[in-house]
């Protein structure tokens, strides 16, 4: 009898959770500011009006190759910040897109990866295979993503944020970003 009661309670919790939809998502399907739970992403780029942009937090750390990288090092430039992991299928699928846009905008836009919740050996193998052409901060514990709490969180893996030249979060894509969406958003923010 006790096992049946526990089973019924667990079923009710699962049904209620399923009816609630994606974690923290509002009617637009995007998580609200301050929500650090992960949601499914469709890869669509959401560009924020200049008046609505929030300052990006100071982030930095050791890169996979042992150097250091930070947003502050790119002050005054547009930065594409991509959160990825080697174990993530959509991350592997979008890697050629990021590589191509980074190559085409080199010198005008900076790219910085954040390898999230990954094994270093796997992440290094991913970088050798993809040859992205830009550094990635090794963030095994996920601390970089948590720095965005209260702003526009990278609430999916992969997530891509575009930081404008004033250091504000100008755009976000949750899920694997598509070439045209990324290039259009980068160009728009760069040309402001």
Short mmCIF file of C-alpha atoms in Angstrom, two decimals:
data_model
loop_
_atom_site.label_atom_id
_atom_site.label_comp_id
_atom_site.label_asym_id
_atom_site.label_seq_id
_atom_site.Cartn_x
_atom_site.Cartn_y
_atom_site.Cartn_z
CA UNK A 1 0.00 0.00 0.00
CA UNK A 2 2.82 2.43 0.93
CA UNK A 3 4.63 1.73 -2.38
CA UNK A 4 1.39 2.46 -4.28
CA UNK A 5 0.98 5.81 -2.42
CA UNK A 6 4.56 6.83 -3.22
CA UNK A 7 4.00 5.83 -6.85
CA UNK A 8 0.83 7.97 -7.04
CA UNK A 9 2.57 11.00 -5.50
CA UNK A 10 5.52 10.61 -7.88
CA UNK A 11 3.14 10.34 -10.85
CA UNK A 12 1.30 13.51 -9.77
CA UNK A 13 4.59 15.41 -9.48
CA UNK A 14 5.70 14.26 -12.94
CA UNK A 15 2.35 15.19 -14.51
CA UNK A 16 2.38 18.63 -12.84
CA UNK A 17 5.93 19.20 -14.02
CA UNK A 18 5.01 18.16 -17.55
CA UNK A 19 2.04 20.52 -17.61
CA UNK A 20 4.20 23.41 -16.45
CA UNK A 21 6.23 23.31 -19.68
CA UNK A 22 9.87 24.26 -20.06
CA UNK A 23 11.66 25.39 -16.93
CA UNK A 24 11.18 29.09 -16.45
CA UNK A 25 9.78 29.68 -19.91
CA UNK A 26 7.27 32.47 -20.41
CA UNK A 27 4.76 32.65 -23.28
CA UNK A 28 7.53 33.46 -25.78
CA UNK A 29 9.25 30.17 -24.98
CA UNK A 30 12.29 32.01 -23.63
CA UNK A 31 13.40 31.68 -19.99
CA UNK A 32 12.98 34.75 -17.84
CA UNK A 33 15.92 36.74 -16.45
CA UNK A 34 17.39 35.07 -13.39
CA UNK A 35 16.21 31.58 -14.34
CA UNK A 36 19.29 29.33 -14.39
CA UNK A 37 17.52 26.09 -15.28
CA UNK A 38 18.10 24.59 -18.72
CA UNK A 39 15.46 24.50 -21.44
CA UNK A 40 15.24 23.07 -24.92
CA UNK A 41 16.34 25.54 -27.57
CA UNK A 42 15.41 25.94 -31.21
CA UNK A 43 18.54 27.88 -32.23
CA UNK A 44 16.66 31.04 -33.20
CA UNK A 45 18.54 34.24 -32.52
CA UNK A 46 16.71 36.72 -30.30
CA UNK A 47 18.14 40.25 -30.73
CA UNK A 48 17.36 42.67 -27.89
CA UNK A 49 16.50 46.33 -28.40
CA UNK A 50 19.38 48.59 -27.37
CA UNK A 51 17.31 50.13 -24.55
CA UNK A 52 16.55 46.66 -23.11
CA UNK A 53 20.09 45.29 -23.04
CA UNK A 54 21.71 44.24 -19.78
CA UNK A 55 25.40 44.44 -18.97
CA UNK A 56 27.26 41.18 -19.40
CA UNK A 57 29.01 39.99 -16.24
CA UNK A 58 32.78 39.92 -16.00
CA UNK A 59 33.85 36.44 -16.98
CA UNK A 60 37.15 34.80 -17.65
CA UNK A 61 39.26 31.79 -16.95
CA UNK A 62 41.82 29.36 -18.20
CA UNK A 63 41.39 28.21 -21.79
CA UNK A 64 41.67 24.64 -22.95
CA UNK A 65 45.19 25.36 -24.22
CA UNK A 66 46.29 26.75 -20.82
CA UNK A 67 46.16 30.47 -21.64
CA UNK A 68 43.65 32.88 -20.10
CA UNK A 69 40.70 34.59 -21.73
CA UNK A 70 38.07 37.07 -20.61
CA UNK A 71 35.37 39.35 -21.92
CA UNK A 72 37.31 42.31 -20.48
CA UNK A 73 40.17 41.56 -22.90
CA UNK A 74 37.76 42.38 -25.76
CA UNK A 75 36.40 45.63 -24.32
CA UNK A 76 34.97 47.87 -27.04
CA UNK A 77 34.46 44.96 -29.47
CA UNK A 78 31.52 42.76 -30.35
CA UNK A 79 32.00 39.29 -28.88
CA UNK A 80 30.19 36.06 -29.74
CA UNK A 81 30.18 33.87 -26.63
CA UNK A 82 29.29 30.23 -27.32
CA UNK A 83 28.56 27.71 -24.54
CA UNK A 84 29.27 24.16 -25.72
CA UNK A 85 30.37 20.68 -24.66
CA UNK A 86 31.94 17.78 -26.54
CA UNK A 87 29.17 15.44 -25.36
CA UNK A 88 26.50 17.65 -26.95
CA UNK A 89 25.26 16.54 -30.40
CA UNK A 90 23.84 19.96 -31.35
CA UNK A 91 27.19 21.53 -30.36
CA UNK A 92 28.96 19.30 -32.86
CA UNK A 93 26.35 20.16 -35.49
CA UNK A 94 26.74 23.93 -35.05
CA UNK A 95 30.57 23.96 -34.79
CA UNK A 96 31.10 24.46 -38.56
CA UNK A 97 28.64 27.40 -38.52
CA UNK A 98 30.50 29.13 -35.69
CA UNK A 99 33.85 28.45 -37.36
CA UNK A 100 32.68 29.93 -40.67
CA UNK A 101 31.11 33.06 -39.15
CA UNK A 102 34.20 33.57 -36.96
CA UNK A 103 36.45 33.35 -40.02
CA UNK A 104 34.29 35.73 -42.08
CA UNK A 105 34.09 38.36 -39.32
CA UNK A 106 37.65 38.01 -38.01
CA UNK A 107 39.14 41.35 -37.00
CA UNK A 108 35.71 42.93 -36.59
CA UNK A 109 34.09 40.46 -34.18
CA UNK A 110 35.72 38.31 -31.50
CA UNK A 111 34.63 34.74 -30.69
CA UNK A 112 35.08 33.05 -27.34
CA UNK A 113 33.87 29.58 -26.41
CA UNK A 114 32.94 28.30 -22.96
CA UNK A 115 33.37 24.53 -22.64
CA UNK A 116 30.72 23.60 -20.09
CA UNK A 117 30.56 20.54 -17.81
CA UNK A 118 33.00 18.54 -19.91
CA UNK A 119 36.05 16.33 -19.52
CA UNK A 120 39.13 18.23 -20.62
CA UNK A 121 40.48 15.39 -22.79
CA UNK A 122 37.16 15.17 -24.64
CA UNK A 123 37.02 18.94 -25.10
CA UNK A 124 40.58 19.04 -26.46
CA UNK A 125 39.72 16.25 -28.92
CA UNK A 126 36.65 18.22 -30.02
CA UNK A 127 38.77 21.35 -30.61
CA UNK A 128 41.37 19.38 -32.57
CA UNK A 129 38.65 17.94 -34.79
CA UNK A 130 36.67 21.17 -35.30
CA UNK A 131 39.63 23.60 -35.39
CA UNK A 132 37.38 26.49 -34.40
CA UNK A 133 40.09 29.15 -34.65
CA UNK A 134 39.13 30.84 -31.36
CA UNK A 135 39.81 30.02 -27.69
CA UNK A 136 37.45 28.34 -25.25
CA UNK A 137 37.41 28.80 -21.50
CA UNK A 138 37.39 25.43 -19.74
CA UNK A 139 34.42 25.66 -17.36
CA UNK A 140 33.95 22.13 -16.04
CA UNK A 141 32.01 23.22 -12.92
CA UNK A 142 29.70 25.57 -14.88
CA UNK A 143 30.65 28.72 -12.98
CA UNK A 144 30.80 30.98 -16.06
CA UNK A 145 27.17 30.27 -16.95
CA UNK A 146 26.12 31.02 -13.36
CA UNK A 147 27.68 34.50 -13.66
CA UNK A 148 24.80 35.35 -16.03
CA UNK A 149 22.20 34.78 -13.31
CA UNK A 150 19.97 37.83 -13.15
CA UNK A 151 20.75 38.82 -16.75
CA UNK A 152 20.17 36.77 -19.89
CA UNK A 153 21.21 33.21 -19.01
CA UNK A 154 22.70 30.73 -21.46
CA UNK A 155 19.90 28.33 -20.55
CA UNK A 156 20.66 25.51 -23.00
CA UNK A 157 23.65 23.67 -24.37
CA UNK A 158 24.57 24.97 -26.83
CA UNK A 159 23.79 28.65 -26.22
CA UNK A 160 25.22 31.62 -28.04
CA UNK A 161 25.29 35.16 -26.68
CA UNK A 162 26.36 38.24 -28.64
CA UNK A 163 27.89 40.95 -26.48
CA UNK A 164 27.83 44.42 -28.04
CA UNK A 165 30.76 46.87 -28.08
CA UNK A 166 29.41 48.49 -24.89
CA UNK A 167 29.57 45.16 -23.02
CA UNK A 168 25.82 44.49 -23.06
CA UNK A 169 24.05 41.26 -24.01
CA UNK A 170 22.65 42.12 -27.45
CA UNK A 171 21.37 38.73 -28.60
CA UNK A 172 20.91 35.10 -27.58
CA UNK A 173 20.26 31.79 -29.28
CA UNK A 174 19.33 28.69 -27.30
CA UNK A 175 20.20 25.51 -29.16
CA UNK A 176 22.26 25.02 -32.31
CA UNK A 177 22.43 28.33 -34.16
CA UNK A 178 21.98 28.48 -37.91
CA UNK A 179 24.43 30.28 -40.21
CA UNK A 180 22.06 32.96 -41.54
CA UNK A 181 20.64 33.73 -38.09
CA UNK A 182 24.08 34.10 -36.53
CA UNK A 183 25.59 36.09 -39.40
CA UNK A 184 22.59 38.44 -39.57
CA UNK A 185 22.62 39.08 -35.81
CA UNK A 186 26.41 39.55 -35.66
CA UNK A 187 26.28 41.97 -38.59
CA UNK A 188 23.40 43.94 -37.06
CA UNK A 189 25.10 44.30 -33.68
CA UNK A 190 28.49 45.05 -35.24
CA UNK A 191 27.05 47.79 -37.48
CA UNK A 192 25.13 49.61 -34.74
#
